[in-house]
Coordinates of C-alpha atoms and ligand atoms in Angstrom, one line a residue:
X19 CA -16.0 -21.1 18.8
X20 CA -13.1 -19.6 19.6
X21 CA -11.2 -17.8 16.8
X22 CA -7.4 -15.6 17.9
X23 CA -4.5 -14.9 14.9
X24 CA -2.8 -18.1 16.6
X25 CA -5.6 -20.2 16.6
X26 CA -9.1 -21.5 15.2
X27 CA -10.9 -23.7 17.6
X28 CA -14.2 -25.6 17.1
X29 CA -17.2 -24.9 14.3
X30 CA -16.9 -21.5 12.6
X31 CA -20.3 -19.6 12.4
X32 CA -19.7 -16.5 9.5
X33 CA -22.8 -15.2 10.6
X34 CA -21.8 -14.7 14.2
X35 CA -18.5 -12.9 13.0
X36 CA -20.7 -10.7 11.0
X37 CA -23.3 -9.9 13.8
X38 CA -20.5 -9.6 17.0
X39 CA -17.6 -8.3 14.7
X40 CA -19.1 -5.7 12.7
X41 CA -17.8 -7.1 9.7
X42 CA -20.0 -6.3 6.9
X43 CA -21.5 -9.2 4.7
X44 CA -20.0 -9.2 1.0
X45 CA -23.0 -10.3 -0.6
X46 CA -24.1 -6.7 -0.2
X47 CA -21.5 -4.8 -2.4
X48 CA -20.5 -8.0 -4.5
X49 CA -22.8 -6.2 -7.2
X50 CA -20.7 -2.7 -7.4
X51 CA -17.6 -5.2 -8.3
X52 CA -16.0 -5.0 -11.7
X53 CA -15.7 -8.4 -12.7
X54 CA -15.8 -10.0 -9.0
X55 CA -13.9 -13.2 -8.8
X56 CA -14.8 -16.8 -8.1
X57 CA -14.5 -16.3 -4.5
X58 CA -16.2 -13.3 -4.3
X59 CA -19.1 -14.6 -6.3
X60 CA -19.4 -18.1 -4.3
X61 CA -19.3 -16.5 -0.8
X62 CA -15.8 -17.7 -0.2
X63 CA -15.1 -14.3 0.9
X64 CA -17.9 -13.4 3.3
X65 CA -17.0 -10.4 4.6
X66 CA -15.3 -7.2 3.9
X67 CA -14.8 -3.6 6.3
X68 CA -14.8 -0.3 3.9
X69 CA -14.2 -2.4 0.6
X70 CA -16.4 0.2 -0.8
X71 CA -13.4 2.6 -1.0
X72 CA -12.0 -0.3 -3.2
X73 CA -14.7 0.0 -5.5
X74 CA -14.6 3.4 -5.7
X75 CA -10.5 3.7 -6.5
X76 CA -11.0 0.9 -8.8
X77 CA -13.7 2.7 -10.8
X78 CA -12.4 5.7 -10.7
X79 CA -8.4 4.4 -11.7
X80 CA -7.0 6.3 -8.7
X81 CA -4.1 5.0 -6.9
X82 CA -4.9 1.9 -4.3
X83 CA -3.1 -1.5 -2.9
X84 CA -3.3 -4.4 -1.7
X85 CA -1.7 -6.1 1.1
X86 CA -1.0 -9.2 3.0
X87 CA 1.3 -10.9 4.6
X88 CA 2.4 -14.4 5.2
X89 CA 4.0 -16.4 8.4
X90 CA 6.9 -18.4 6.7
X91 CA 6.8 -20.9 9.9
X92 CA 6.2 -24.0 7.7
X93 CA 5.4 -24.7 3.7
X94 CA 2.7 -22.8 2.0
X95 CA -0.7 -24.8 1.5
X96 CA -4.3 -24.6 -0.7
X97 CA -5.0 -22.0 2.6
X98 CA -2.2 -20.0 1.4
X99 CA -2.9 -20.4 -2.3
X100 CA -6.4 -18.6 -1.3
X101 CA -4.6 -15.6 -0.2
X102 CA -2.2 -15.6 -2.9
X103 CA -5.3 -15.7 -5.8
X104 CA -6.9 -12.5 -3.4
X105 CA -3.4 -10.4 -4.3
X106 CA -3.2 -12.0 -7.5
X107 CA -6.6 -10.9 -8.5
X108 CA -6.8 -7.0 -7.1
X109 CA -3.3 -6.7 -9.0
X110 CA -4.5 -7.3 -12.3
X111 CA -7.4 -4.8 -11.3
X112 CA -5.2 -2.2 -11.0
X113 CA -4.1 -2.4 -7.2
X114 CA -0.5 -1.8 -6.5
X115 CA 0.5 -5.5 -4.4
X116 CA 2.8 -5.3 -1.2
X117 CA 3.9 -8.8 0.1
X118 CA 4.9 -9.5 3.2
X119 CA 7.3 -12.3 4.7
X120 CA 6.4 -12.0 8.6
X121 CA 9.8 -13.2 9.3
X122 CA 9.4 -11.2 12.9
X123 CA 6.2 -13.1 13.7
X124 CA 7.7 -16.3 12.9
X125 CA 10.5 -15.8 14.8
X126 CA 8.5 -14.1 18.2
X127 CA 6.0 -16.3 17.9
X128 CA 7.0 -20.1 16.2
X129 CA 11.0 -19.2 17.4
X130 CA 12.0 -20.2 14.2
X131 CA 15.8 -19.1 13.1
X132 CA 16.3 -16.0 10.6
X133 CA 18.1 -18.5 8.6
X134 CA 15.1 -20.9 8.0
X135 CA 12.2 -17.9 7.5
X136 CA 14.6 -16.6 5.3
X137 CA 14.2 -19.8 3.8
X138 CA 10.7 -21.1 4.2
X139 CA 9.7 -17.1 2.9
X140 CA 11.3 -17.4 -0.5
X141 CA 9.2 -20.3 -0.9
X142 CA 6.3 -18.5 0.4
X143 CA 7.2 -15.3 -2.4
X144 CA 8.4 -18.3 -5.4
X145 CA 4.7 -19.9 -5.4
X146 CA 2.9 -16.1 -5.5
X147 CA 5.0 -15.4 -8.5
X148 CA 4.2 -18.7 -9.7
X149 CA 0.7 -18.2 -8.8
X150 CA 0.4 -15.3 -11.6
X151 CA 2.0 -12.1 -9.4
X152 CA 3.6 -9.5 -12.3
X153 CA 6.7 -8.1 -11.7
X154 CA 5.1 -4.3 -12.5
X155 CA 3.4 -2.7 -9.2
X156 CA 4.4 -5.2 -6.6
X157 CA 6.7 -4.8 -3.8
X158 CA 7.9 -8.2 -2.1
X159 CA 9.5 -8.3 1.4
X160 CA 10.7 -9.2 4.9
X161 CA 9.7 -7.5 7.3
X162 CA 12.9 -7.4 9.1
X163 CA 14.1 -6.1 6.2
X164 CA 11.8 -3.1 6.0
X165 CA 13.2 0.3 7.7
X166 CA 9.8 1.5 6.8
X167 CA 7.7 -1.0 8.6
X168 CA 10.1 -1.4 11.3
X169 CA 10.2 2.5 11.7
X170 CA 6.5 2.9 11.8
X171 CA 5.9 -0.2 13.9
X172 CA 7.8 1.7 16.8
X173 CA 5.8 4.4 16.2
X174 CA 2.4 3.3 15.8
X175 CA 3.7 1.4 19.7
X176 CA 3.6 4.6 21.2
X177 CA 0.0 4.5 20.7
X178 CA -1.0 1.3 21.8
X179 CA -0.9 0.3 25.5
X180 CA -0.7 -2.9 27.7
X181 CA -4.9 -2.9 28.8
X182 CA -5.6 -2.3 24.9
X183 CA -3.3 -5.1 24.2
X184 CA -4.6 -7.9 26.7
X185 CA -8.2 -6.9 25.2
X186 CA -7.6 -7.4 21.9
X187 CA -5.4 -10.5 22.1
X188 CA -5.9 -12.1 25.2
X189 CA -2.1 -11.6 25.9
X190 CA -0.7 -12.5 29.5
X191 CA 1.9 -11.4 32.0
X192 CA 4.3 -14.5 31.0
X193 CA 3.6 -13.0 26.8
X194 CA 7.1 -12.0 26.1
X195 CA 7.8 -8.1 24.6
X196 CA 8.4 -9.3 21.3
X197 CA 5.3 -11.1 20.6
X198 CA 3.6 -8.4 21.5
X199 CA 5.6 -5.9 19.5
X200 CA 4.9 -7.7 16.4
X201 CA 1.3 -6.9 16.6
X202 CA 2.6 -3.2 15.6
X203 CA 5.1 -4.9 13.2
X204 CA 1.7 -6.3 11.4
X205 CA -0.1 -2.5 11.4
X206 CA 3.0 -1.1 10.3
X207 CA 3.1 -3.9 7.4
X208 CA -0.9 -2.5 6.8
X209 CA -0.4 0.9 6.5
X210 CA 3.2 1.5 4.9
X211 CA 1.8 1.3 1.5
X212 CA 0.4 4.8 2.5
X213 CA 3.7 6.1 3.1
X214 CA 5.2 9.2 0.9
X215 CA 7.8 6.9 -0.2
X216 CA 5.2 4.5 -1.4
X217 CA 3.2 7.3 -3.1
X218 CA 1.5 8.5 0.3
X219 CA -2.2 7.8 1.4
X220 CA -4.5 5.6 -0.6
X221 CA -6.9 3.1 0.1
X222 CA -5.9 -0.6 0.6
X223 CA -7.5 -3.4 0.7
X224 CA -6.2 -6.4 3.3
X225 CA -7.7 -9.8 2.3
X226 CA -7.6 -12.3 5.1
X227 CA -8.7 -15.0 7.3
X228 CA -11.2 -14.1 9.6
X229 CA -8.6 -14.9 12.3
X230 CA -7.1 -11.9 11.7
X231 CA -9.8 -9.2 12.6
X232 CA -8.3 -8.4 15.9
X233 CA -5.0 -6.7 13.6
X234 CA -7.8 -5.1 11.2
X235 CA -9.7 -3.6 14.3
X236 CA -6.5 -2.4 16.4
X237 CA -4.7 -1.0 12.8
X238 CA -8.0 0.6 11.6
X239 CA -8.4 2.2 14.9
X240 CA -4.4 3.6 14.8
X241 CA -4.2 4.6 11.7
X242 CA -6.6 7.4 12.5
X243 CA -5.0 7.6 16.3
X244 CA -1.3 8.6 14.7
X245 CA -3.0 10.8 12.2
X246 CA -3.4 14.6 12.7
X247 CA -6.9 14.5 11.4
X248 CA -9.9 11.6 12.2
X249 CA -12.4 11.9 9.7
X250 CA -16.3 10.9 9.8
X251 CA -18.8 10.8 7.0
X252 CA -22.2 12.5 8.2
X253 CA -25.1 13.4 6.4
X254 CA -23.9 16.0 3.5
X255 CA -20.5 15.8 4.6
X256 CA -17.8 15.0 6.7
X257 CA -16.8 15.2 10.4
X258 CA -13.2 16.3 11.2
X259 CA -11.7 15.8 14.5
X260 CA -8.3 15.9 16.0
X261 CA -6.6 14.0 18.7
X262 CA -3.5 15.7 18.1
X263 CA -5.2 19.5 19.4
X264 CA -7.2 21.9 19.0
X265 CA -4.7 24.1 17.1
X266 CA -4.8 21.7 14.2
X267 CA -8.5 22.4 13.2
X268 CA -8.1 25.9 12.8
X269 CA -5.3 25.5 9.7
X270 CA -9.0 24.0 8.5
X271 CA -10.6 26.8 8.2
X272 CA -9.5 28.1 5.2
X273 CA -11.0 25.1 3.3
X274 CA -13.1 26.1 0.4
X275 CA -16.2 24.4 1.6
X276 CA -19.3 24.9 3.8
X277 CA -18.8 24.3 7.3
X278 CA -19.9 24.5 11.0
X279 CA -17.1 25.3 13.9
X280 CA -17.4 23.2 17.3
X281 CA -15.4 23.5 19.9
X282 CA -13.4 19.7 18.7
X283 CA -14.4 19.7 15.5
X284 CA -15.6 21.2 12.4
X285 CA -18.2 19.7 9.5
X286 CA -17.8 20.2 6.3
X287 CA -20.5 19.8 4.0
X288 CA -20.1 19.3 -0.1
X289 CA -18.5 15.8 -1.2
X290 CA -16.9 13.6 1.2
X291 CA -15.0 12.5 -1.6
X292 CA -13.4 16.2 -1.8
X293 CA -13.5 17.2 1.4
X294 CA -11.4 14.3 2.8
X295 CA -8.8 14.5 0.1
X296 CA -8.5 18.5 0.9
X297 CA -8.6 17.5 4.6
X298 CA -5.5 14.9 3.8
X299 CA -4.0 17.6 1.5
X300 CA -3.5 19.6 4.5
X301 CA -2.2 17.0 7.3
X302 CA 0.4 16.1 4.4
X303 CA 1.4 19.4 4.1
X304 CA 1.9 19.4 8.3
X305 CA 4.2 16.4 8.3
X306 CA 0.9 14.0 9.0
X307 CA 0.6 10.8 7.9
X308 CA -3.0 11.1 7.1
X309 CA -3.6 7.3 6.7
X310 CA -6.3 6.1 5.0
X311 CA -8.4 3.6 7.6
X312 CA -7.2 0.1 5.5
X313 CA -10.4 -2.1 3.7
X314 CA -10.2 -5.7 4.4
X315 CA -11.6 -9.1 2.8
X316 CA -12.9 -12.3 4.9
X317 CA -12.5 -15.3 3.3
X318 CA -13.4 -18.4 5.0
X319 CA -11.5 -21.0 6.8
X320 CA -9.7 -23.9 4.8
X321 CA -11.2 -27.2 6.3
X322 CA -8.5 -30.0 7.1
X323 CA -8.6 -32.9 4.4
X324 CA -9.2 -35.2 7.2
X325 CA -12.0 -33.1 8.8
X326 CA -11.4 -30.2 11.6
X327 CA -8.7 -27.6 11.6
X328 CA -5.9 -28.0 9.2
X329 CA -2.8 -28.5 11.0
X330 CA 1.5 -28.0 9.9
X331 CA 2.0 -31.4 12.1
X332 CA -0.5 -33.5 10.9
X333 CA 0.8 -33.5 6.8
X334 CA -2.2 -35.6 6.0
X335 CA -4.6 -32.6 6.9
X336 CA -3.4 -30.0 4.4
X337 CA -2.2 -30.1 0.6
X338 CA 1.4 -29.0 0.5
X339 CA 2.0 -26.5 -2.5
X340 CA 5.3 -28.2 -3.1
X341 CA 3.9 -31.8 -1.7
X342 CA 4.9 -33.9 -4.8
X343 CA 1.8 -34.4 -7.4
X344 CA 1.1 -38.3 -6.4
X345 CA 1.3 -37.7 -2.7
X346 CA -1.3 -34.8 -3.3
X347 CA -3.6 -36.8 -4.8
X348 CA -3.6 -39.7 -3.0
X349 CA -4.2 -36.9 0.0
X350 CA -7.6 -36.3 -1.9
X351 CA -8.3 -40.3 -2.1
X352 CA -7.9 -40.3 2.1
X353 CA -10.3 -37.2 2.3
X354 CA -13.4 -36.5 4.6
X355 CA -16.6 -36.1 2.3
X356 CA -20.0 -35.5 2.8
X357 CA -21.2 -38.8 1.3
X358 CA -23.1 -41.3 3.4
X359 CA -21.9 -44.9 4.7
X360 CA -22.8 -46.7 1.8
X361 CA -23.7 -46.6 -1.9
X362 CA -27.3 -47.6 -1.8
X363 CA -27.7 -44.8 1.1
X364 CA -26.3 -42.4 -0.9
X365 CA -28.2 -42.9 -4.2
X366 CA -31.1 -42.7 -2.0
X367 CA -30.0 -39.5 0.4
X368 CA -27.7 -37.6 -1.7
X369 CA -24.5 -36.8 -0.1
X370 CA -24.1 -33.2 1.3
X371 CA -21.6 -31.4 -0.2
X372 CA -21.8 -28.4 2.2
X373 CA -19.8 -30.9 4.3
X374 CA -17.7 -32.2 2.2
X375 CA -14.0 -31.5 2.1
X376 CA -13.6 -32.4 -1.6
X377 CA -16.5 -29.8 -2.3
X378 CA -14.4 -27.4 -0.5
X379 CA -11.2 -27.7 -2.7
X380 CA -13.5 -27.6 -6.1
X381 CA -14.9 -24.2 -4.6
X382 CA -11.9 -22.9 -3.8
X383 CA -9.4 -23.6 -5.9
X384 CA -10.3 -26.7 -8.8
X385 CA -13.1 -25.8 -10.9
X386 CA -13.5 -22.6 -12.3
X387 CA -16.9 -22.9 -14.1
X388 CA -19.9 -22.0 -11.9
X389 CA -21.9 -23.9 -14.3
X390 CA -19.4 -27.0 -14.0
X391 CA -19.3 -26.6 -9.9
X392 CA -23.1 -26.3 -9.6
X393 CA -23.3 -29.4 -11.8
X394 CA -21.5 -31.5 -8.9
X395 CA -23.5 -30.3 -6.1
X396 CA -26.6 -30.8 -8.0
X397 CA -25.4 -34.4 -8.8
X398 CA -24.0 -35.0 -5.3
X399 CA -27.3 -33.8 -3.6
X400 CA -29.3 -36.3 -5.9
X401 CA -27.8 -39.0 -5.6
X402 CA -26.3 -39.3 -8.6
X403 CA -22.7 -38.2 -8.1
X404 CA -20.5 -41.4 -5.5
X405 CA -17.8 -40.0 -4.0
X406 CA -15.1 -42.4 -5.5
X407 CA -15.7 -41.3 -8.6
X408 CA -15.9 -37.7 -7.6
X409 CA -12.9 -37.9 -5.2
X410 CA -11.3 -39.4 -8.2
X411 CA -12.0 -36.0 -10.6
X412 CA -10.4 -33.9 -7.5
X413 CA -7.3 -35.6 -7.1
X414 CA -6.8 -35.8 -11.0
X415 CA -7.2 -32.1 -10.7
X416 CA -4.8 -31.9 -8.0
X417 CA -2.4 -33.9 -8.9
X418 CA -2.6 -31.6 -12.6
X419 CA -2.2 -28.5 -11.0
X420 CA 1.0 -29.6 -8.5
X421 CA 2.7 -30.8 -11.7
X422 CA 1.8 -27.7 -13.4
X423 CA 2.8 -25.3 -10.6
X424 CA 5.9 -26.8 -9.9
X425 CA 7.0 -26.2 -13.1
X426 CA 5.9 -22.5 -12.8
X427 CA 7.6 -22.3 -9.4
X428 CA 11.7 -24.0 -11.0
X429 CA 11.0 -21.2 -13.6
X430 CA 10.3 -18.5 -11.9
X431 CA 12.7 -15.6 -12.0
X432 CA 12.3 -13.7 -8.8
X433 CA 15.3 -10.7 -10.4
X434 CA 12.3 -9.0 -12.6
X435 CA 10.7 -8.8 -8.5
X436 CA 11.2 -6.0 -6.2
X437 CA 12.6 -7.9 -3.1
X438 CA 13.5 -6.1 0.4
X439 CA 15.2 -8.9 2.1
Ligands
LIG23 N1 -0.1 -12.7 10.9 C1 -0.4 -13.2 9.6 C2 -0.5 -14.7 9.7 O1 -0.2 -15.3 10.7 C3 0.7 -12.8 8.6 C4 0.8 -11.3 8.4 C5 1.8 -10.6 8.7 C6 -0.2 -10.5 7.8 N2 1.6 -9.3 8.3 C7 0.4 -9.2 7.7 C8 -1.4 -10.7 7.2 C9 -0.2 -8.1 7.2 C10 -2.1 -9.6 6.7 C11 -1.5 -8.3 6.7 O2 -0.8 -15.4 8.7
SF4_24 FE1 -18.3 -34.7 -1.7 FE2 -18.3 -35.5 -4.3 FE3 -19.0 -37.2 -2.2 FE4 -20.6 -35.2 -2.9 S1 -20.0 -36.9 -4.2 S2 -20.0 -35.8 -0.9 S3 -19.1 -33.6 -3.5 S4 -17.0 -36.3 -2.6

């Protein structure tokens, strides 16, 4: 298994990530969710870093985001659609959405032109729209149209050098400065939303592939590098340290709470809650950023149609959002399954639907019943479900849902949108 931003290679193992990546499993917090969606609920998204915070802001109706961005190097697909359901979803709980267009990326990276990501990314923003994303509490953009993540990206650089760099992404001496830079163009995209122009530090969640960890670690890991204060929850309180100097931690002192003086740092005791938000008070009031370390989500890979990794040059291996209806389903037809070579083997094995690419797209993105989905893996596993008939429900579905978004995507009016681009 190999798994980078750029690329998935051989069989995904969830549990590995969990174990070597410190990514915590979501089946553990999925009951402290308000009305957790289908994903969450059918362990679509495995994983999750600090989503408690989450949680907590969405209980408690404070201020909180979420993020994400999207490379606009060729048309968006079911993987993308999974994403877009993730911003979809925390917006209508009450998360203030940020979009981004990684024009940058696709240009340092795929060397696309700015004319064509400008392109490809209103595509990208036209299906999230269509995909249910309200006008109200959402900010769409490119990044190379961002001053804010552009400015911040340089600075968050300063903190991030060439050893850290190779470790993280395996980068080389022929990788050129730009590719490299956009890896701070992506944290900056993370951690803008907690700007004071954006309404200053709150938590925000980042849902993603599990591809892209490596930004979550290096991001996580800045945001409390660039920040005046580093905070740490520890039994009864909270832990403040600061890179930044010593000097810095006595402007703490005068904090109403309990608290123990070290030599680099201070605890606090009372609730972490209150102390951090005192703590962040203060490094606002110092010019700080006082960044909020970002939560993320970890949904899993979408399989290719025909089987392996889904691929932008092999067309029959994904499910174009703007692919026309028929072609779509007829994509479904041609898929990989989990059913057996024949018929009679079938009704006596039961196919496997764990396998099955068909399977996938109903769990993902075609049936919204739990009932009605458990139904078809019961059937499948007994016997009683063959996949011609089954394959034949999917691409119905499918072919439904193309029609239907495309309509939603000729009507959209992206002028109600915030755009910066
Ligand atoms: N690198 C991501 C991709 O290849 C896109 C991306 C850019 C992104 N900025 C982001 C994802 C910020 C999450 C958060 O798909
Ligand atoms: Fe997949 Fe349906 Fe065939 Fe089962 S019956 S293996 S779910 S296509």
């Amino acid at each position: 298994m190999r798994i980078t931003p750029w690329e998935v290679e051989g069989v995904v193992d969830y549990d590995r990530l969990i174990r070597e990546f410190g990514i915590q499993p979501f089946s553990e917090i999925l009951d402290r969710v308000p009305n957790p969606n289908r994903l969450m609920r059918r362990g679509v998204i495995f994983g999750h870093r600090d989503y408690d915070r989450i949680i907590d802001a969405m209980i408690n109706k404070k201020p909180w985001a979420v993020m994400s961005g999207f490379m606009p190097s060729g048309l968006p697909h079911f993987g993308h659609k999974m994403t877009m359901d993730e911003i979809v979803w925390h917006q209508s709980m009450g998360g203030k959405a940020f979009v981004a267009i990684a024009d940058m990326e696709a240009h340092a990276v795929r060397g696309l032109s700015w004319e064509k990501t400008k392109e490809i990314g209103m595509l990208y923003l036209k299906c999230i729209v269509a995909l249910g994303l309200k006008p109200d509490n959402a900010i769409l953009y490119f990044q190379s149209a961002s001053r804010h993540v552009k400015d911040l990206a340089f600075e968050l650089s300063a903190e991030v050098n060439w050893s850290e760099l190779k470790a993280i992404y395996g980068f080389n001496p022929e990788t050129t400065l730009a590719r490299m830079f956009v890896t701070s163009i992506q944290a900056a995209d993370i951690l803008h939303p907690q700007l004071k122009d954006f309404g200053g530090p709150k938590p925000v969640v980042v849902p993603v592939g599990a591809d892209q960890d490596p930004h979550l670690r290096l991001t996580r890991d800045l945001a409390s590098r660039i920040s005046i204060f580093s905070l740490e929850r520890i039994d009864g309180g909270v832990r403040v340290r600061s890179r930044k100097g010593a000097e810095f931690l006595k402007k703490l002192k005068s904090l109403g709470f309990e608290c123990k003086v070290y030599e680099e740092h201070i605890d606090f005791f009372g609730n972490p809650t209150e102390i951090e938000e005192e703590v962040r008070r203060v490094e606002l009031e110092l010019g700080g950023f006082a960044f909020i370390p970002p939560s993320s989500t970890y949904h899993r890979f979408t399989t290719g149609l025909t089987g392996g990794k889904m691929s932008s040059s092999k067309p029959e291996s994904y499910i174009s959002l703007f692919d026309d209806p028929e072609v779509g389903a007829k994509k479904v037809m041609k898929a990989l399954t989990g059913g057996r070579v024949s018929a009679e083997e079938q009704r006596r094995l039961g196919g496997e639907p764990e396998r099955c690419t068909v399977f996938e797209l109903f769990t993902y993105h075609l049936i919204t019943d739990d009932d009605e989905l458990e139904e078809i893996r019961r059937d499948c596993k007994e016997g009683m479900l063959l996949c011609g008939c089954c394959k034949k429900r999917a691409s119905e579905l499918v072919r439904n849902f193309l029609k239907d978004l495309r309509e939603k995507v000729e009507s959209v009016d992206l002028e109600e949108y915030t755009i910066i681009g």
